[in-house]
Tab-separated table of C-alpha atoms in Angstrom:
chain	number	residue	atom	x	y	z
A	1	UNK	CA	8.356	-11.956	-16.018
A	2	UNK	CA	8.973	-10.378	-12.872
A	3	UNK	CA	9.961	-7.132	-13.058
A	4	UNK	CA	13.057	-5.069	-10.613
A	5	UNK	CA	10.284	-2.923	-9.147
A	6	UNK	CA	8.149	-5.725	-8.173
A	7	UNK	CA	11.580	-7.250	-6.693
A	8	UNK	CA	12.740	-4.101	-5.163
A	9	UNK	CA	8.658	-3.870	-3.584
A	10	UNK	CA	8.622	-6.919	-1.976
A	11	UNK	CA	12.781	-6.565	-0.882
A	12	UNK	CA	11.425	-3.534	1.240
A	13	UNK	CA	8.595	-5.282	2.679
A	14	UNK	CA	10.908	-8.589	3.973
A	15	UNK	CA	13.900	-5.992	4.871
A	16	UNK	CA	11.201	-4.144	7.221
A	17	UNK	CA	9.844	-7.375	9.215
A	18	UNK	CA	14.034	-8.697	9.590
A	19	UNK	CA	16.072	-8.400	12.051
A	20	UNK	CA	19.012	-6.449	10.059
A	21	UNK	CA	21.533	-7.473	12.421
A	22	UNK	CA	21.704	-10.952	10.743
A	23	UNK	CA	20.457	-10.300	7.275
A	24	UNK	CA	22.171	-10.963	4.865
A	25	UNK	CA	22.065	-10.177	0.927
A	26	UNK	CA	21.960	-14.107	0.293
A	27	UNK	CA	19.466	-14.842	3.196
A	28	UNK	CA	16.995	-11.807	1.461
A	29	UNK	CA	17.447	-13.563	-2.140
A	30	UNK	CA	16.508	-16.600	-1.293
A	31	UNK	CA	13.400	-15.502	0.253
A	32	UNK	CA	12.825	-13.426	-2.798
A	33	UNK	CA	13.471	-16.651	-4.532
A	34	UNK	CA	10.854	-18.770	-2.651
A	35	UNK	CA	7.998	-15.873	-3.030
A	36	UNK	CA	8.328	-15.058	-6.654
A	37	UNK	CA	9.637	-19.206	-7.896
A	38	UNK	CA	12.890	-17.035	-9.270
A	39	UNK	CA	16.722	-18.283	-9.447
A	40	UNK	CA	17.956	-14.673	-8.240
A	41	UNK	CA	21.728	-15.751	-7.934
A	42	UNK	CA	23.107	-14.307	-11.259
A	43	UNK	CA	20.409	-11.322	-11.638
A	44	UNK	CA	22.607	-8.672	-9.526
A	45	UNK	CA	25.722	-9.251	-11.807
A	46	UNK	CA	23.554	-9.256	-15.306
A	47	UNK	CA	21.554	-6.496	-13.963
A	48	UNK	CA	25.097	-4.735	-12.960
A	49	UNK	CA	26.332	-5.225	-16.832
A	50	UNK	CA	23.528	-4.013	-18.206
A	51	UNK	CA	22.665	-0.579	-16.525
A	52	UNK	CA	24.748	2.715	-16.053
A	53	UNK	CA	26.350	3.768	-13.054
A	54	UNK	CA	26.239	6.791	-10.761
A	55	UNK	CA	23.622	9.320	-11.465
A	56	UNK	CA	22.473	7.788	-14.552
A	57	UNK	CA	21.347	4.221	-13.183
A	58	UNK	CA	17.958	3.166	-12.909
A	59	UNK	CA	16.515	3.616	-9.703
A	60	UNK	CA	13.269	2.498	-7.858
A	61	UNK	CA	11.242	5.271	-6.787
A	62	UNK	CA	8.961	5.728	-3.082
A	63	UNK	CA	5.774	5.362	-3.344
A	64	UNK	CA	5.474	9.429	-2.996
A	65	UNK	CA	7.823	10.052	-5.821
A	66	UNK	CA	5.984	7.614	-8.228
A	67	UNK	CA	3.026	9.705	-7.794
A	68	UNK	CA	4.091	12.458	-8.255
A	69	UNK	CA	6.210	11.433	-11.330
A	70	UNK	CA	3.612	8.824	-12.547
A	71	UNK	CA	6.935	6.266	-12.974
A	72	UNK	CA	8.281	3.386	-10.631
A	73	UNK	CA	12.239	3.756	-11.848
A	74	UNK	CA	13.649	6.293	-13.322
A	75	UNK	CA	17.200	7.894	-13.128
A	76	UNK	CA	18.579	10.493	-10.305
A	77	UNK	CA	19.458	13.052	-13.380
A	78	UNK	CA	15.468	12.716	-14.671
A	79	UNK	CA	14.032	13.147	-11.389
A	80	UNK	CA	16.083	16.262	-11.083
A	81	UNK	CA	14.809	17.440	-14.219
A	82	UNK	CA	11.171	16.616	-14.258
A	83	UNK	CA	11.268	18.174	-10.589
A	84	UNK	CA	12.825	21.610	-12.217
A	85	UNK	CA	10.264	21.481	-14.942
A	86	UNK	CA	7.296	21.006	-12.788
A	87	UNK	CA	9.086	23.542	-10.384
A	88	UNK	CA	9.237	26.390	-13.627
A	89	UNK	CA	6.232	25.555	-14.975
A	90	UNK	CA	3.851	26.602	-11.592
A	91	UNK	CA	6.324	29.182	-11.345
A	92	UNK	CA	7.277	27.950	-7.431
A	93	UNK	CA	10.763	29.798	-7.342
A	94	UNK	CA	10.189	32.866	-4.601
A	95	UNK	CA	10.951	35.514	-6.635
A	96	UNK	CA	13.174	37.220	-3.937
A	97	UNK	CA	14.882	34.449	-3.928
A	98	UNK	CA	15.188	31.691	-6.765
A	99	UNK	CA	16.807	29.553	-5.092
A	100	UNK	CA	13.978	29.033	-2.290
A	101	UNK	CA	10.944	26.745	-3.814
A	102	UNK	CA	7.321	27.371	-2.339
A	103	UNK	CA	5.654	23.820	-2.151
A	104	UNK	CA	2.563	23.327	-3.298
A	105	UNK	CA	-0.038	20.589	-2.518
A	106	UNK	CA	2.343	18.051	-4.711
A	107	UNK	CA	5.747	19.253	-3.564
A	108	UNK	CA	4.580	19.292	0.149
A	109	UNK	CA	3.244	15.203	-0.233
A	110	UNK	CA	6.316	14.521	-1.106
A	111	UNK	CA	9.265	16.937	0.741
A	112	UNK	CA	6.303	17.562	4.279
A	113	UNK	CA	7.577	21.813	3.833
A	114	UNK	CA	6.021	24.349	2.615
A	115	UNK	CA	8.843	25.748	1.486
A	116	UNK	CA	12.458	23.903	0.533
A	117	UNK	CA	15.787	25.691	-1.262
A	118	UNK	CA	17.011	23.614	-3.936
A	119	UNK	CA	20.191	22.052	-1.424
A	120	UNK	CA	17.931	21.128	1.148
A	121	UNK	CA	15.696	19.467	-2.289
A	122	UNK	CA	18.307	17.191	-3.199
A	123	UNK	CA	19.380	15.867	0.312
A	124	UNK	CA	15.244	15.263	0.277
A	125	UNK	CA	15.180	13.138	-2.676
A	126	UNK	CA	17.625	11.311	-1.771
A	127	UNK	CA	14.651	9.464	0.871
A	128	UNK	CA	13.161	9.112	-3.052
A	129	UNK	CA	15.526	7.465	-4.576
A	130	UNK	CA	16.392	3.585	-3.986
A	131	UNK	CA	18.861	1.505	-5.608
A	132	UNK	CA	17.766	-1.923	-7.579
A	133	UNK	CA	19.762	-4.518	-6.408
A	134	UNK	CA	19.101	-6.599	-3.369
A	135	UNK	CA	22.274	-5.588	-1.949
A	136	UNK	CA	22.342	-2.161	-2.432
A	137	UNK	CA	18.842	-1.918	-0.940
A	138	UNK	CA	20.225	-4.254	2.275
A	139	UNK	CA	23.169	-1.904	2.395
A	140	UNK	CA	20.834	1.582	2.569
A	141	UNK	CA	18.494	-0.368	5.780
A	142	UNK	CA	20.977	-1.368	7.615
A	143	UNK	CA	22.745	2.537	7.132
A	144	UNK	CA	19.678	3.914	8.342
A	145	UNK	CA	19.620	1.817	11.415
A	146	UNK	CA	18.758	3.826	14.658
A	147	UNK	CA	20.553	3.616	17.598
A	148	UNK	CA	19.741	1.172	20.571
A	149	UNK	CA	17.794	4.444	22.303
A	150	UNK	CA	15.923	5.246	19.387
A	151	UNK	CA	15.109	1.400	18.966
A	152	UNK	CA	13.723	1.232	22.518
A	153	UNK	CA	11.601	4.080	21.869
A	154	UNK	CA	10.574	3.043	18.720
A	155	UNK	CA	10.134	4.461	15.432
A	156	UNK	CA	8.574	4.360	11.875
A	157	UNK	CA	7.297	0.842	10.446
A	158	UNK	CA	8.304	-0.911	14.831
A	159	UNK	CA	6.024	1.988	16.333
A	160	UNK	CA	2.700	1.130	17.993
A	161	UNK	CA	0.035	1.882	16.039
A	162	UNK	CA	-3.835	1.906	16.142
A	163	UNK	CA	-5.832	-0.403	14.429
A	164	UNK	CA	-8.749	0.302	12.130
A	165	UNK	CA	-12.118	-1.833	13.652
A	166	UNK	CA	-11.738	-4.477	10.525
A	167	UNK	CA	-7.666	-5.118	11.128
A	168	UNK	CA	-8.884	-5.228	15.077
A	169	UNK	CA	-10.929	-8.085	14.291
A	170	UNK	CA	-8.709	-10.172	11.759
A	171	UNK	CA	-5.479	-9.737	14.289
A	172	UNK	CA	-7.237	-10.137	17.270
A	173	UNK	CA	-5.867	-6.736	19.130
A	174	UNK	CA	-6.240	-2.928	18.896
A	175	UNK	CA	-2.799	-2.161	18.718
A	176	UNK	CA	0.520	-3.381	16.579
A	177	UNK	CA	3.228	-2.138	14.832
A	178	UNK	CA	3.142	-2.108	11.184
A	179	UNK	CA	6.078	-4.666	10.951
A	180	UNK	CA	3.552	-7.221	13.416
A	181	UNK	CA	0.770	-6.805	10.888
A	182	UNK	CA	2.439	-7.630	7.758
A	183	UNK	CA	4.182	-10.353	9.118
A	184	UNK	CA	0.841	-11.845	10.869
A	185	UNK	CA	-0.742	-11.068	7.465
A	186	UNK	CA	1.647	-12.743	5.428
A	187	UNK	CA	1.471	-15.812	7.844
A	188	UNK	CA	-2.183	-16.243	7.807
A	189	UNK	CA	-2.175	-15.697	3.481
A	190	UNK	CA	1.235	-18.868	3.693
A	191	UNK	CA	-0.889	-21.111	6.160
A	192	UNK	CA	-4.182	-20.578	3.883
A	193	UNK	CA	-2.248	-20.993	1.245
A	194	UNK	CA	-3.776	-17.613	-0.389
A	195	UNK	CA	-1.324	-17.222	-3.085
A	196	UNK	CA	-2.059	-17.918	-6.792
A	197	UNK	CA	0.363	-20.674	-7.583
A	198	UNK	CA	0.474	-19.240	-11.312
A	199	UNK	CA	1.522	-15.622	-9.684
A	200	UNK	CA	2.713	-15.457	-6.218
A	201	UNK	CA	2.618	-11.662	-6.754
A	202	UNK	CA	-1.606	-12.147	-6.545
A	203	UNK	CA	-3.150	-12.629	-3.065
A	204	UNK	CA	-6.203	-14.588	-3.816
A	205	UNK	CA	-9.015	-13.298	-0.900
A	206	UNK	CA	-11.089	-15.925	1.672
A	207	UNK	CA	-13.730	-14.334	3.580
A	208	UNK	CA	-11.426	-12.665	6.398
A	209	UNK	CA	-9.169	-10.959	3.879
A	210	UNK	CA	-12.499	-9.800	1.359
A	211	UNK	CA	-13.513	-8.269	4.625
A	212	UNK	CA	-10.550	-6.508	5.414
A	213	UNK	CA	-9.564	-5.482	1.934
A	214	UNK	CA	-13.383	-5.240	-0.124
A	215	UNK	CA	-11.867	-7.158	-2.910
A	216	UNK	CA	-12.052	-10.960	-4.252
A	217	UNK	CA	-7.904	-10.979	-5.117
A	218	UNK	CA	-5.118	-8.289	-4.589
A	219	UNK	CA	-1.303	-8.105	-5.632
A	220	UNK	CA	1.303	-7.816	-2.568
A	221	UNK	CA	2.556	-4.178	-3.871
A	222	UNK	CA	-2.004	-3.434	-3.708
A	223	UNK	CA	-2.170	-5.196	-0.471
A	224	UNK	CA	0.796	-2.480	1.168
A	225	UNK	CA	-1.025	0.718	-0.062
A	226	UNK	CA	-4.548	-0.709	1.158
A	227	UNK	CA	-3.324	-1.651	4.712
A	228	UNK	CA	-2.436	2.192	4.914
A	229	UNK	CA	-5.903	2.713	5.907
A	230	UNK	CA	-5.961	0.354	8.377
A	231	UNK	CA	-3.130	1.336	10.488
A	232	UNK	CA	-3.141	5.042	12.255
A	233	UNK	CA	-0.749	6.775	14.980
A	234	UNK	CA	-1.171	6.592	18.390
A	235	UNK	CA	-0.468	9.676	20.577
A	236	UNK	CA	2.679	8.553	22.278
A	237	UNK	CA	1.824	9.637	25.396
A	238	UNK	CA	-1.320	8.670	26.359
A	239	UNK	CA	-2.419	6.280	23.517
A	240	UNK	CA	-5.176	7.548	21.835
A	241	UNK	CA	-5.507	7.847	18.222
A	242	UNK	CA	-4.387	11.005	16.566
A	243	UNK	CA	-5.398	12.419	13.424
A	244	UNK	CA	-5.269	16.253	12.118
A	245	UNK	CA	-8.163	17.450	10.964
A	246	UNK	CA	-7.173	16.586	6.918
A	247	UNK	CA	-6.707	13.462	7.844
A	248	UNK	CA	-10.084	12.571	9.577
A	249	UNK	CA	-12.270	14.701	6.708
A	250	UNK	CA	-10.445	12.541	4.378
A	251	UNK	CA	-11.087	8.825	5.847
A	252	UNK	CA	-14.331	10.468	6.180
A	253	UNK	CA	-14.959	10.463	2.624
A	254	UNK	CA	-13.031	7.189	2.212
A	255	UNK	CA	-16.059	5.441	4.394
A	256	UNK	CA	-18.555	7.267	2.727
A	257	UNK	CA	-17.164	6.021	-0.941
A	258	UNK	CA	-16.592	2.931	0.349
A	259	UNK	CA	-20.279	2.335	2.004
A	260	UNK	CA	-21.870	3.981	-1.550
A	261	UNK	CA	-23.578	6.454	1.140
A	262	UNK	CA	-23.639	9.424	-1.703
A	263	UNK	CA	-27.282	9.998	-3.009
A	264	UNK	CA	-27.128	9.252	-6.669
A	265	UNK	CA	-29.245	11.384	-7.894
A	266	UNK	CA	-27.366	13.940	-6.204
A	267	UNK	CA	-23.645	13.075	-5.026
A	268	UNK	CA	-23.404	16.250	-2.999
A	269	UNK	CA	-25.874	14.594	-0.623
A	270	UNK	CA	-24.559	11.779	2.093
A	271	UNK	CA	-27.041	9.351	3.079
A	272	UNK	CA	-26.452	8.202	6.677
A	273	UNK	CA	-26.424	4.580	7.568
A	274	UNK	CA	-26.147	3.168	11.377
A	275	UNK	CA	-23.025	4.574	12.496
A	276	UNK	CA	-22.986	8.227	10.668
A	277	UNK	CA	-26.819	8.409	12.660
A	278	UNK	CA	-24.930	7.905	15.848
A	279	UNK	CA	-22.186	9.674	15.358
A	280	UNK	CA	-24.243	13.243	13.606
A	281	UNK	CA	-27.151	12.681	14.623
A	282	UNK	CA	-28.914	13.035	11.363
A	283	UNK	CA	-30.355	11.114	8.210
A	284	UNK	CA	-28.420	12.690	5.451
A	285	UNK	CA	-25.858	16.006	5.195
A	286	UNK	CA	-24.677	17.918	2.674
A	287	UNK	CA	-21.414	16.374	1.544
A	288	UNK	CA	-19.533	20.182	2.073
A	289	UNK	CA	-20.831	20.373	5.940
A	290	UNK	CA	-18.397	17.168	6.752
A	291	UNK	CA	-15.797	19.688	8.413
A	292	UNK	CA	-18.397	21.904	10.033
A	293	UNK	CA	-20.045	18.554	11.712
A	294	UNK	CA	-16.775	17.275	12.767
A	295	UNK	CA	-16.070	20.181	14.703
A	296	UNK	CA	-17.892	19.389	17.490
A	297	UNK	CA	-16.009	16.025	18.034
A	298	UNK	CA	-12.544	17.111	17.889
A	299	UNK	CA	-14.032	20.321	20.814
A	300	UNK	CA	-15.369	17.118	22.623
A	301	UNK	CA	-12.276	15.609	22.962
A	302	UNK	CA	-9.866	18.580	23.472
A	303	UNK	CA	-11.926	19.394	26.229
A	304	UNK	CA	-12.017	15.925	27.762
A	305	UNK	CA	-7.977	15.951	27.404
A	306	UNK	CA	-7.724	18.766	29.885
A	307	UNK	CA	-4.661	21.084	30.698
């Protein structure tokens, strides 16, 4: 049985490769209805009976908010009061002011602050907080269309984007919006024909994918979060890849994990292979020196950047 989230999941992922001028809420069903083997037609007015309305319906969650509340739906009144609750109980209220929150490592994942007051809070969550029907979801995209400017500039999931070495070699090019990769993805898994006939849901992996994604089978929903790590931002201006310093210490680790390059009789201990040599200079480093040995790359290219 299918579930909304997994419906709601895969809605998001056809509503961002569509061209939401000619969408439509029966057009977006029926491809839900082709990928999951469903009959959607009635679902939206049994679904209607059964739930609440207003602040008390069932919503799908972003993929921040579900990690942070370890749920995929929940209510708009229960995120509210798990947030509070979290919020009192690592006593985040400035004191000179309750109504101002401090954000720790958690609440700035999810609201990007450090600091939010609790009006500014609920306009944030409302980025959280999706509706589960196919045309209430179609309704919120096309509301938060940009304007023709914005479009030309491009934005979010249409921006350029760099390409990790692995997705450089399974699309052919360094450079693609996220929208071009999952629909080039999801063409080569149809024209393999890559999906487990029992569950469409389940991507089953040929070389090229195992490659890309270190795994023999993945689920669409699995196959979203892991292409994450594959796609990074492009400075707009003159192309090249920028990452803060977080964010390069932490696919740092993610190679190193991935590669099994800790010692293991002593996990503090990194154990170069080919391309840590090159790029350190070294056979092995002590897993809390990543930062310190990273410092002279980002000098080196700050300095070749220039005024």
């Amino acid at each position: 049985m299918v579930s909304d989230s997994d419906l709601v999941t895969r809605l998001r992922e056809i509503l961002r490769t569509s061209d939401l001028d000619t969408a439509t809420a029966g057009s977006v069903r029926r491809k839900l209805e082709e990928d999951f083997g469903l009959d959607l037609s009635n679902k939206a007015e049994k679904e209607g009976k059964k739930r609440g309305g207003g602040f008390t319906k069932l919503c799908s969650l972003s993929p921040q908010l579900q990690k942070f509340l370890g749920v995929s739906e929940l209510a708009r009144t229960e995120v509210v009061k798990k947030l509070w609750a979290y919020i009192r109980e690592n006593n985040l209220q400035d004191p000179k002011n309750k109504r101002n929150i401090k954000c720790d490592e958690a609440l700035h994942d999810l609201f990007r602050v450090n600091s939010i007051n609790m009006f500014q809070m609920n306009k944030a969550l409302s980025k959280h907080i999706w509706p589960l029907t196919a045309e209430a979801v179609l309704s919120q995209y096309k509301s938060y269309k940009v304007d023709k400017d914005v479009k030309k500039r491009g934005g979010g999931f249409t921006k350029l984007c760099s390409l990790s070495p692995q997705l450089q070699e399974f699309t052919g090019v360094p450079e693609l919006a996220r929208t071009e990769v999952v629909k080039k993805l999801w063409a080569y898994i149809r024209e393999k024909d890559l999906q487990d006939p029992k569950n469409k849901r389940n991507i089953i992996c040929d070389e090229s994918l195992r490659a890309l994604f270190r795994v023999d089978s993945i689920n669409m929903f699995q196959m979203n979060k892991a292409l994450s790590k594959h796609i990074w931002p492009l400075n707009e201006e003159d192309g090249e890849n920028t990452l803060s310093r977080a964010d390069v210490v932490k696919r740092m680790w993610e190679y190193i994990k991935q590669n099994d390059l800790q010692d293991p009789s002593d996990k503090r201990r990194i154990i170069c292979d080919e391309k840590l040599k090159e790029l350190f200079e070294v056979d092995s480093f002590n897993g809390f020196s990543v930062s310190k040995l990273l410092t002279a790359h980002f000098i080196k290219m700050e300095q070749s950047q220039g005024p």
